[in-house]
mmCIF file of C-alpha atoms in Angstrom:
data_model
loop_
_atom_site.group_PDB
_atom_site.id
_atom_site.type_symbol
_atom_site.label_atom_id
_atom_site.label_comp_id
_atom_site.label_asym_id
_atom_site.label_seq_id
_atom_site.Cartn_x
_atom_site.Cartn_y
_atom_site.Cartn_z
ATOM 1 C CA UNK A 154 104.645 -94.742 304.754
ATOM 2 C CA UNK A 155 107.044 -93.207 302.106
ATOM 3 C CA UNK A 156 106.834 -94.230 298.815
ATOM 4 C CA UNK A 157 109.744 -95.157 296.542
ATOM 5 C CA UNK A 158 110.827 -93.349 293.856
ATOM 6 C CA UNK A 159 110.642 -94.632 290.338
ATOM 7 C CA UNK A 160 113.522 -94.888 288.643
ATOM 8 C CA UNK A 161 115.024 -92.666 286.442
ATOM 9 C CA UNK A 162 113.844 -93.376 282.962
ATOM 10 C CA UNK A 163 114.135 -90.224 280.246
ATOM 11 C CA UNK A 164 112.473 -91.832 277.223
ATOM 12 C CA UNK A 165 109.830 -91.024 279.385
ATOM 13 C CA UNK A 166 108.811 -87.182 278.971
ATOM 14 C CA UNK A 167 107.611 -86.256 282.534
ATOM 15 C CA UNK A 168 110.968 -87.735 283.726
ATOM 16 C CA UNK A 169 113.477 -84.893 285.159
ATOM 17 C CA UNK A 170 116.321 -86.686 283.090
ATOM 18 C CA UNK A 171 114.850 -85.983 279.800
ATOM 19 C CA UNK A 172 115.690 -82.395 280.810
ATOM 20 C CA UNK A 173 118.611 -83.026 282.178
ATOM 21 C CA UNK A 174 119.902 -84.972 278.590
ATOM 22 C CA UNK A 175 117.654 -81.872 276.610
ATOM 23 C CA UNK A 176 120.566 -79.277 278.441
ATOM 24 C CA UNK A 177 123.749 -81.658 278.130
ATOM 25 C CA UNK A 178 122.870 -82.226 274.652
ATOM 26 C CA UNK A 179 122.064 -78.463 273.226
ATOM 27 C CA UNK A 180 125.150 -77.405 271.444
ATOM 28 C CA UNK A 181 125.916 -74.391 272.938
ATOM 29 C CA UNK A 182 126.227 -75.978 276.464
ATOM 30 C CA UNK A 183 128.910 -78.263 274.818
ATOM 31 C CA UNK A 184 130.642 -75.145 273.732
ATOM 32 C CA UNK A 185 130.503 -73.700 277.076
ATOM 33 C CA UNK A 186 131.755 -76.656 278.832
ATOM 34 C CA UNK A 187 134.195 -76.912 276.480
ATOM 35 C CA UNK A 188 135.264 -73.380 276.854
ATOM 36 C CA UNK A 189 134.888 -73.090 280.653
ATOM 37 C CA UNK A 190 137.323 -76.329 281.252
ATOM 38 C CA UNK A 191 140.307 -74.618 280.115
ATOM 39 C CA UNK A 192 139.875 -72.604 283.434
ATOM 40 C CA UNK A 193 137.699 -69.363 284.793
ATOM 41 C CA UNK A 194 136.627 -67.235 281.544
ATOM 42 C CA UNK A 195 134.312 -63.766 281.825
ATOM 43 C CA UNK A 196 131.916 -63.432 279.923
ATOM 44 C CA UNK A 197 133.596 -61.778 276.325
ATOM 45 C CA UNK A 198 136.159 -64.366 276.541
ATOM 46 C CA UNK A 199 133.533 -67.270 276.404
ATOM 47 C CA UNK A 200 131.751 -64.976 273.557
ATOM 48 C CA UNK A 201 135.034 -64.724 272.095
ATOM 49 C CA UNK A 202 136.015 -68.358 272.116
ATOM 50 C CA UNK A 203 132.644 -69.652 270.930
ATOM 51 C CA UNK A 204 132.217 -68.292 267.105
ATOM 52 C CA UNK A 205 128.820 -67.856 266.222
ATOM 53 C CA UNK A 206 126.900 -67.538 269.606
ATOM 54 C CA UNK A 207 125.311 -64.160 269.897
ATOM 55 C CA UNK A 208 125.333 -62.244 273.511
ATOM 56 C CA UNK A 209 121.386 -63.422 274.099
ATOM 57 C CA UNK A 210 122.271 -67.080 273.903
ATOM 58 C CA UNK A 211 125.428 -67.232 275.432
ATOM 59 C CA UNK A 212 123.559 -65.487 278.643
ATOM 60 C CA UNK A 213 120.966 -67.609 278.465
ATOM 61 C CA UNK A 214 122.817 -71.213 278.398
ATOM 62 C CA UNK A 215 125.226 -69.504 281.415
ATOM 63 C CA UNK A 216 121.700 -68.867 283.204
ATOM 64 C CA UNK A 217 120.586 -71.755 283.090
ATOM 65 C CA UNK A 218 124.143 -73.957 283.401
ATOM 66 C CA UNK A 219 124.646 -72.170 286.681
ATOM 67 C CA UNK A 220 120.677 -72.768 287.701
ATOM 68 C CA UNK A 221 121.667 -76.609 287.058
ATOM 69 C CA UNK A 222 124.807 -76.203 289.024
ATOM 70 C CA UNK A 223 127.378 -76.999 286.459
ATOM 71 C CA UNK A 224 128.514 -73.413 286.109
ATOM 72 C CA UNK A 225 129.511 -70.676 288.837
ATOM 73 C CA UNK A 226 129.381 -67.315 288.544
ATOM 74 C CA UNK A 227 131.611 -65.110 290.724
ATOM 75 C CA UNK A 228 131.062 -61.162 290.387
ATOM 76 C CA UNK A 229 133.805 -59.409 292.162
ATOM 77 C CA UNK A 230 133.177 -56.163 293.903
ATOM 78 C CA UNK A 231 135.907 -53.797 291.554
ATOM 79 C CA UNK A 232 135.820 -50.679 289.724
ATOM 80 C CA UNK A 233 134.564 -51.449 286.673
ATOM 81 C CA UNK A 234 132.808 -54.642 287.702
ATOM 82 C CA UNK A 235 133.796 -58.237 286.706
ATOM 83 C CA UNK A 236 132.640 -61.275 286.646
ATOM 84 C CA UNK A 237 133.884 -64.919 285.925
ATOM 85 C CA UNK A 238 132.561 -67.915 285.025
ATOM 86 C CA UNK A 239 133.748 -71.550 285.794
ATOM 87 C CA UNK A 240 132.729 -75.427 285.776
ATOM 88 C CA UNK A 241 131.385 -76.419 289.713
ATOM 89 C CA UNK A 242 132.734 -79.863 289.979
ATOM 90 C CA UNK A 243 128.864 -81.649 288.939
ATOM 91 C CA UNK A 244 129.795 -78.947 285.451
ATOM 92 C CA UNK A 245 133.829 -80.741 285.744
ATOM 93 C CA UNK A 246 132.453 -84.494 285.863
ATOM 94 C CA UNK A 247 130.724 -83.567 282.374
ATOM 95 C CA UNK A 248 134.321 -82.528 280.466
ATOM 96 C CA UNK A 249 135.223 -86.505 279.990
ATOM 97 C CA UNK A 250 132.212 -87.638 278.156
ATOM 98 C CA UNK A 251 131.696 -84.164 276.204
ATOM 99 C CA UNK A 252 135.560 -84.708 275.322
ATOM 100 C CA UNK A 253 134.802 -88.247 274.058
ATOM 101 C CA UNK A 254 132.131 -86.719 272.113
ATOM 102 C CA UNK A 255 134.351 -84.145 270.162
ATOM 103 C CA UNK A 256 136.797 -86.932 270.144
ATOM 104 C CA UNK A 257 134.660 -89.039 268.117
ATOM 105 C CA UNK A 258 132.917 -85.853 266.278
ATOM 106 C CA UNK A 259 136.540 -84.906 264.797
ATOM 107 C CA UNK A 260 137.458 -88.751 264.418
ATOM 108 C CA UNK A 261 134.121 -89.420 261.924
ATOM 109 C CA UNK A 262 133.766 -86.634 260.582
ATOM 110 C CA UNK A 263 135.007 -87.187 257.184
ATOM 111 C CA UNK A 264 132.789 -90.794 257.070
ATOM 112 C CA UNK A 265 129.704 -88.610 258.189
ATOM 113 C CA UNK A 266 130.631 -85.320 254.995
ATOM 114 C CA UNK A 267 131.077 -88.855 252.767
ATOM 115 C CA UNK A 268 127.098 -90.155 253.933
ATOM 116 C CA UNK A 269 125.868 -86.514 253.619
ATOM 117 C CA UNK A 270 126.779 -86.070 249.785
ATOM 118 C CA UNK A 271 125.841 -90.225 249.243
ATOM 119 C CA UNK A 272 122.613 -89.365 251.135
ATOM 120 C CA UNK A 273 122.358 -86.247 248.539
ATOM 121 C CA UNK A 274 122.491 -88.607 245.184
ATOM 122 C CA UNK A 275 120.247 -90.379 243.657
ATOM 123 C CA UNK A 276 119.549 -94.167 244.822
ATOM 124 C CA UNK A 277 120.199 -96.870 242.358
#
């Protein structure tokens, strides 16, 4: 007798999809995605494209976006080596809702600088 699987629920910590939500939501694999969807990058031109991400963390979030299957790496067998990163289609089926995301980051983002300095004053 197989038994059925439970559903997916990820307010519940054992379930895979909190993980899944913990890597789609860390800001760097935003950047990534963002940076990969414009087409096959190497490695410096991600690094180059994402300000502020140092060489550790950038290796690390490619590490594990590939591990997930969103990301594939392709080294090519050249004098000197090189390699190239791009979105798998599971990593392509993420661009829409990340874009909606910026969308609506860049869209609010004067409302959310106002409720930051409100947040900051006193309260009457």
């Amino acid at each position: 007798m197989t038994e059925t699987p439970l559903a997916p629920n990820p307010y519940d910590r054992a379930c895979p999809t909190r993980e899944v939500l913990d890597r789609i939501g860390d800001k760097w694999t935003v950047l990534i995605i963002g940076a990969l969807s414009e087409g096959p990058r190497r490695f410096n031109d991600v690094a180059r494209r994402i300000d502020g991400i140092s060489q550790k963390m950038l290796t690390q979030t490619l590490r594990s976006l590939e591990r997930d299957g969103l990301v594939k790496r392709t080294q090519y067998l050249e004098i000197p080596p090189r390699v190239e990163y791009e979105l798998t289609s599971l990593g392509e089926s993420l661009r829409t809702p990340l874009r909606a995301l910026e969308l609506w980051a860049e869209a609010h983002i004067a409302e959310i600088l106002d409720a930051r300095a409100t947040a900051g004053s006193p309260r009457p």
